[in-house]
PDB file of C-alpha atoms in Angstrom:
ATOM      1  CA  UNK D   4       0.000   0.000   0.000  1.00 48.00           C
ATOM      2  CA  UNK D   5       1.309   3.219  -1.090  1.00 45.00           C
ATOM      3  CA  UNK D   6       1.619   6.287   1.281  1.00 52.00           C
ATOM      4  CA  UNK D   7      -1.991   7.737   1.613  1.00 44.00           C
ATOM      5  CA  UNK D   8      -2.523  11.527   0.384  1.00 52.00           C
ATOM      6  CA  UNK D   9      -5.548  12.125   2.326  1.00 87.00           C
ATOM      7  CA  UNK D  10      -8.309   9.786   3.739  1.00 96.00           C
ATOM      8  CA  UNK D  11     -12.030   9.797   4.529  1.00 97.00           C
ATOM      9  CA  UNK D  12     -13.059   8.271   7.481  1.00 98.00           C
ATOM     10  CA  UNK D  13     -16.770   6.664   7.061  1.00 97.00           C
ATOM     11  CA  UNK D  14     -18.811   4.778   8.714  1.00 98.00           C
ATOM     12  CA  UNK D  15     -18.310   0.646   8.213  1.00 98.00           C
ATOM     13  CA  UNK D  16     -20.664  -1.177   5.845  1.00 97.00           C
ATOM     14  CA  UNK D  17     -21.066  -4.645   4.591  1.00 97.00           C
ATOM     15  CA  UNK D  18     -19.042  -3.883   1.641  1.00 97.00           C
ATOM     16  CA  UNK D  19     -15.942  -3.055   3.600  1.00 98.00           C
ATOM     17  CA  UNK D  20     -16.082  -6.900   5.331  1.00 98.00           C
ATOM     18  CA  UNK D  21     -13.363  -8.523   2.789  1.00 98.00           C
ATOM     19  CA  UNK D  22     -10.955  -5.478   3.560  1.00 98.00           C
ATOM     20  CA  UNK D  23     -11.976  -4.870   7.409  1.00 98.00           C
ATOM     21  CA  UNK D  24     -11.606  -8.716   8.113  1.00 98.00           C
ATOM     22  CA  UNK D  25      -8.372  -8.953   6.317  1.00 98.00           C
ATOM     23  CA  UNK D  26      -6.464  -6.305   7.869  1.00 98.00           C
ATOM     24  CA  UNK D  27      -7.840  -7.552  11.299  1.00 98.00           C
ATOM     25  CA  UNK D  28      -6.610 -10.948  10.545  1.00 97.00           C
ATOM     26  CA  UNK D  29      -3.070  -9.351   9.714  1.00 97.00           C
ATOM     27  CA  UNK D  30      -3.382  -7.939  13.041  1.00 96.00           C
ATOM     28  CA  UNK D  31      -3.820 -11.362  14.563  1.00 96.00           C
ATOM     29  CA  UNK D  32      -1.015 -13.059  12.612  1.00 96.00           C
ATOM     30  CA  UNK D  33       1.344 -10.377  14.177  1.00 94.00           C
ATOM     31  CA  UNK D  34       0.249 -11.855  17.917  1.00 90.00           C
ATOM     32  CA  UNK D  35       0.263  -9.149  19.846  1.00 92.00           C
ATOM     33  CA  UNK D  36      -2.817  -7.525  18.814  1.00 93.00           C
ATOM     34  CA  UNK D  37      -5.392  -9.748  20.630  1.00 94.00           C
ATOM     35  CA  UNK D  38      -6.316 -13.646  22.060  1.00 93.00           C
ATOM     36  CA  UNK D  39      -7.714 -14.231  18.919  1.00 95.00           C
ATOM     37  CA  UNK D  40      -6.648 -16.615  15.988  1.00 93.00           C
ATOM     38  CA  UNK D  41      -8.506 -16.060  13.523  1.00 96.00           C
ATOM     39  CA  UNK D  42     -11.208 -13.421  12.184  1.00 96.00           C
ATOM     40  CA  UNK D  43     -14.606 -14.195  12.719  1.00 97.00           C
ATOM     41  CA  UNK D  44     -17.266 -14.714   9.407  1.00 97.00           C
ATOM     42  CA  UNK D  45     -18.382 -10.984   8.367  1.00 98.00           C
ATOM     43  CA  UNK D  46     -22.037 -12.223  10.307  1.00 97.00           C
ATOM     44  CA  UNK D  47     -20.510 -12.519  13.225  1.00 97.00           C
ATOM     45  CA  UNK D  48     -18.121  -9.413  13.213  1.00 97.00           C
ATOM     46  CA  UNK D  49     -21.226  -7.578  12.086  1.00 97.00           C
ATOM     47  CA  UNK D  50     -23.640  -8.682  15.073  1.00 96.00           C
ATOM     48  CA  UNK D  51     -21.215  -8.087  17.537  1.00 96.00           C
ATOM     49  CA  UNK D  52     -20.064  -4.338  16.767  1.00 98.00           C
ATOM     50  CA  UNK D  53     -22.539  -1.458  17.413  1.00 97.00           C
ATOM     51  CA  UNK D  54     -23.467  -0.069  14.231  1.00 96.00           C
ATOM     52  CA  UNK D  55     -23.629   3.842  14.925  1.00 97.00           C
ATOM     53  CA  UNK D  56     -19.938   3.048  16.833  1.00 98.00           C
ATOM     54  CA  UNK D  57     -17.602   1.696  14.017  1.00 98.00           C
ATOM     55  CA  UNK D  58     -15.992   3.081  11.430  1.00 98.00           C
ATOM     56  CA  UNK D  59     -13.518   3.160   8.350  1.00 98.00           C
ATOM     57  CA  UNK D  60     -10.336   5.157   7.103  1.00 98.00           C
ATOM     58  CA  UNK D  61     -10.409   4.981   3.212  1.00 97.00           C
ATOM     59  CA  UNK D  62      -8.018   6.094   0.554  1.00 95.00           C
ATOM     60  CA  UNK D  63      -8.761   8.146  -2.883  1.00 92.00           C
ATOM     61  CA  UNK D  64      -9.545   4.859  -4.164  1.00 91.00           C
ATOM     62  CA  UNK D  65     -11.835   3.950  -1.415  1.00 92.00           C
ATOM     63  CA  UNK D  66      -9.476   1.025  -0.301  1.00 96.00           C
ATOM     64  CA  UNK D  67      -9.376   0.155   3.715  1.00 98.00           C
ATOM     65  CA  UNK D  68      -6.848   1.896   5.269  1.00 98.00           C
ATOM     66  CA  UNK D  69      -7.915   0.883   9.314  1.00 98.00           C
ATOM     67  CA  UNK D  70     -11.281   0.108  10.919  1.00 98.00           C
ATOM     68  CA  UNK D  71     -11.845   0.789  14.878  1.00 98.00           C
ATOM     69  CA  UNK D  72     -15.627  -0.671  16.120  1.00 98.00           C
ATOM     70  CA  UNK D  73     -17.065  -1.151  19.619  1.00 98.00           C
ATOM     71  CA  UNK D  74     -19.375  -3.600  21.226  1.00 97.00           C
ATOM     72  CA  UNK D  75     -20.950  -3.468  24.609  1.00 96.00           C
ATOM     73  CA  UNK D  76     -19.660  -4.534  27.848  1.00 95.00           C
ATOM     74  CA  UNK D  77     -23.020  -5.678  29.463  1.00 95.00           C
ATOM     75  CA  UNK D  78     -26.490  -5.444  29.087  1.00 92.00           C
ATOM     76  CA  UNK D  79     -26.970  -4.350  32.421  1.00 95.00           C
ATOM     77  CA  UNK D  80     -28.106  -0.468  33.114  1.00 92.00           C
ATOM     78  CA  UNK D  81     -25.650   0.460  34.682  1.00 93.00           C
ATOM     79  CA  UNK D  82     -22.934   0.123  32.089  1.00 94.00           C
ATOM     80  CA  UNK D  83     -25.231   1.806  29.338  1.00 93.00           C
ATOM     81  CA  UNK D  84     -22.274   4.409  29.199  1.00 96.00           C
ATOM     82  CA  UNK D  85     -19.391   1.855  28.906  1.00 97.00           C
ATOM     83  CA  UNK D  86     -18.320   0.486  25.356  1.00 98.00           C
ATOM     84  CA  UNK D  87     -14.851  -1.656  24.644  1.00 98.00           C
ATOM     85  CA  UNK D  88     -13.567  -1.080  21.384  1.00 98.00           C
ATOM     86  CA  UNK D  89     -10.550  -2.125  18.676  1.00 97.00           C
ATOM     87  CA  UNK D  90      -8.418  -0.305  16.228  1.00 98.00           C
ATOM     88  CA  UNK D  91      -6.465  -2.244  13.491  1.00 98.00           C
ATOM     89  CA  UNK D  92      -4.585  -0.356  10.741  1.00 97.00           C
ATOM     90  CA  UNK D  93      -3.048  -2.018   7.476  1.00 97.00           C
ATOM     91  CA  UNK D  94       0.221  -2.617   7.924  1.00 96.00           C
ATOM     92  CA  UNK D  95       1.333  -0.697   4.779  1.00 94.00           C
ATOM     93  CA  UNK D  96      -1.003   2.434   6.297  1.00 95.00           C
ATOM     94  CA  UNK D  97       0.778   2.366  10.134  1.00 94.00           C
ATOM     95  CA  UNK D  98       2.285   5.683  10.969  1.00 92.00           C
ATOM     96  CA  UNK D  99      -0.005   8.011   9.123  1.00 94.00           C
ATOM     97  CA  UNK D 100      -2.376   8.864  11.538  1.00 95.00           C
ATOM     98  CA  UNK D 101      -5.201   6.385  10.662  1.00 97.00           C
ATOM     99  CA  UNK D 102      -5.873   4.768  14.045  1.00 97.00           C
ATOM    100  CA  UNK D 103      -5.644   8.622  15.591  1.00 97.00           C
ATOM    101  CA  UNK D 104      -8.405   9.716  12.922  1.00 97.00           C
ATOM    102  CA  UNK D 105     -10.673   6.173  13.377  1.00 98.00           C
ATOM    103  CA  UNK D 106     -10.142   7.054  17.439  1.00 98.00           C
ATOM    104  CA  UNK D 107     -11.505  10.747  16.828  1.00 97.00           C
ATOM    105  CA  UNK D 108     -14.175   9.272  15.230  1.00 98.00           C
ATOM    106  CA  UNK D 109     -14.819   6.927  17.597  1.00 98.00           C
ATOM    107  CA  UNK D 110     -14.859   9.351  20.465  1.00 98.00           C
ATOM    108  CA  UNK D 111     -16.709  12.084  18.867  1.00 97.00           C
ATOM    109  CA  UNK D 112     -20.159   9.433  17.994  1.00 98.00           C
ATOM    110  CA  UNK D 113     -19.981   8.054  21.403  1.00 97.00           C
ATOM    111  CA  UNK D 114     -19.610  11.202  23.321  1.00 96.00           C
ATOM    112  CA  UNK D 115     -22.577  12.071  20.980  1.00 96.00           C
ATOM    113  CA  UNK D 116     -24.101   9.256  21.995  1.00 96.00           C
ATOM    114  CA  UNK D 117     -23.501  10.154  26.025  1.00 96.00           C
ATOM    115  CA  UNK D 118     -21.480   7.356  26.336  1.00 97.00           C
ATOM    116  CA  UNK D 119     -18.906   8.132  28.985  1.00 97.00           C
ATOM    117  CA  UNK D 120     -16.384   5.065  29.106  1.00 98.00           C
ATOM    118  CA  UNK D 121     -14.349   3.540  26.074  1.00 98.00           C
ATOM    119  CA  UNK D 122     -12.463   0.722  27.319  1.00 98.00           C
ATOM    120  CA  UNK D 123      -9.923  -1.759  26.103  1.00 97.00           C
ATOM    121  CA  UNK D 124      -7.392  -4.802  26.844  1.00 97.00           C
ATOM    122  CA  UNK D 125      -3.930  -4.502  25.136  1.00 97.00           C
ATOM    123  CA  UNK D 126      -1.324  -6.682  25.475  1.00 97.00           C
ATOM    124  CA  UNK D 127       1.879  -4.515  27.172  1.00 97.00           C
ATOM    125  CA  UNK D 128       4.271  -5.935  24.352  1.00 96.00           C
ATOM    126  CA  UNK D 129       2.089  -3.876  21.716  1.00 96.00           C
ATOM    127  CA  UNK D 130       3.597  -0.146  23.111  1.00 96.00           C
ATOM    128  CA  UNK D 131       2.720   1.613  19.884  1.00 95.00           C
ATOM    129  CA  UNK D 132      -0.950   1.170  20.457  1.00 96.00           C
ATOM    130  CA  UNK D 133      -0.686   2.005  24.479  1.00 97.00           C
ATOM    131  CA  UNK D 134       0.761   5.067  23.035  1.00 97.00           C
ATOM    132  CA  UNK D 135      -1.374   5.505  20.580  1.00 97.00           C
ATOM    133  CA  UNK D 136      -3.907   5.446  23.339  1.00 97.00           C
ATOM    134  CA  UNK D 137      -2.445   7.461  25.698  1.00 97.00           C
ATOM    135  CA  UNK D 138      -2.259  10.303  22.962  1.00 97.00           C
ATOM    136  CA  UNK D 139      -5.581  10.231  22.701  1.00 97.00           C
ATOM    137  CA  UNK D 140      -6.947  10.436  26.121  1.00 97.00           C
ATOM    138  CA  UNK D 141      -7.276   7.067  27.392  1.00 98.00           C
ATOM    139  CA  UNK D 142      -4.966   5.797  30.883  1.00 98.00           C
ATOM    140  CA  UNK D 143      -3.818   2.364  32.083  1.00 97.00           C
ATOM    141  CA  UNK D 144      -6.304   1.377  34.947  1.00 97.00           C
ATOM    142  CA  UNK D 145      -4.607  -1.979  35.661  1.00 97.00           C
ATOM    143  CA  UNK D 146      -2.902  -4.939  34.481  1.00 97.00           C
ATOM    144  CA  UNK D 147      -4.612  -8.512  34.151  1.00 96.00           C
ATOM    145  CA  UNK D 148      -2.016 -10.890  34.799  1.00 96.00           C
ATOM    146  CA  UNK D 149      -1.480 -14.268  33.284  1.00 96.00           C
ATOM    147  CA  UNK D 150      -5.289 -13.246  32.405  1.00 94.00           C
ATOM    148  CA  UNK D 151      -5.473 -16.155  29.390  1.00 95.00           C
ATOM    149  CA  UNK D 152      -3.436 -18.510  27.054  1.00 94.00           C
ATOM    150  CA  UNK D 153      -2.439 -17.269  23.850  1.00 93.00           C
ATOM    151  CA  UNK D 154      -0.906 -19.841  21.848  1.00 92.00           C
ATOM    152  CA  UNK D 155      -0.112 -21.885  24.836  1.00 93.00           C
ATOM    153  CA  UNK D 156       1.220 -19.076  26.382  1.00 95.00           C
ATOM    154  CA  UNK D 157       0.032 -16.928  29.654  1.00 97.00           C
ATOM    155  CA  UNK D 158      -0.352 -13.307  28.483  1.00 96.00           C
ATOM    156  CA  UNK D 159      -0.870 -10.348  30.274  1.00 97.00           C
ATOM    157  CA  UNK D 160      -3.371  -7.868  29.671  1.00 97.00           C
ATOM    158  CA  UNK D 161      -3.134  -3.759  30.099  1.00 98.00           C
ATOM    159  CA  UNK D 162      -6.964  -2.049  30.929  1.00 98.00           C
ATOM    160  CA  UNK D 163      -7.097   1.011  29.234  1.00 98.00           C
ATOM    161  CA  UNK D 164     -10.123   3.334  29.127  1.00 98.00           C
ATOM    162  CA  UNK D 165     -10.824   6.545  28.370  1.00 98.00           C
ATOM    163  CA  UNK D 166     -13.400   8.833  30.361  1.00 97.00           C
ATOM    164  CA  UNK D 167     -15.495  11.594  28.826  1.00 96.00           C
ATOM    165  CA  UNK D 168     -15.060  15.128  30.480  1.00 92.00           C
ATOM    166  CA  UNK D 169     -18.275  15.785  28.887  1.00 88.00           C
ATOM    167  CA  UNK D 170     -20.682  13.116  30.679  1.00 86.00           C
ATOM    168  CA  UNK D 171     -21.125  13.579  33.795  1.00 75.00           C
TER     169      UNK D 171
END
């Protein structure tokens, strides 16, 4: 992927699954981007992610630069106001501010949305997304130690989240 000129960031549809899902799945073949192994089926990515809370960096030629999405944390009232979310850029994209411009994006439709917690889990080997992070507003809250197996291997987890200053 060539250096991008400008980008559009728009919200994710159906026909950005084959690019979305592949870049996440590049993501996941690096291993140190999440637990999982594979990418799920576009129906289940889909179903899972809140639609009005995920979106897409695209070039000139409309080709998928990054994706970020969020999903609930419970059902329960009480953490109406709390999303988790992810960020994947292209590997041929990283270091152009894509994942800054998805997390704007991000930010900006859920503090519209008066949601007053983003939240994440990143693995403390991947330091260019805790910075990443960190630049845009969001703090370590803990560490989750040995919290699962990744590849037959105990991995620790960083909790990041990001409060709004705008919800009370």
């Amino acid at each position: 992927m060539s250096k991008p000129t400008s980008m559009t960031i728009a919200p994710m549809a159906a026909s950005h699954a084959e690019e979305v899902l592949a870049i996440y799945q590049a993501g996941i073949d690096e291993g140190d981007a999440t637990f999982e192994t594979t990418a799920p089926t576009w129906e289940t990515f889909d179903s899972s992610k809140l639609p009005e809370h995920r979106f897409v960096a695209v070039d000139q030629g409309d080709a998928v630069l990054g994706w970020v999405a969020a999903t609930r944390v419970s059902d329960r009232c009480a953490y109406a106001g709390v999303v988790e979310h992810s960020v994947y850029v292209h590997p041929g994209a990283r270091g152009r501010g894509v994942a800054s411009a998805l997390l704007k994006a991000l930010i900006d439709s859920t503090e519209a949305a008066g949601i007053w917690t983003i939240q994440s889990g990143v693995f403390p080997e991947n330091t260019a997304s805790l910075a990443l992070h960190q630049r845009a507003g969001f703090r370590p809250i803990g560490i989750r130690e040995r919290i699962g197996r990744h590849h037959g291997v105990w991995r620790d987890v960083v909790l990041i989240e990001r409060r709004s200053p705008e919800i009370d």
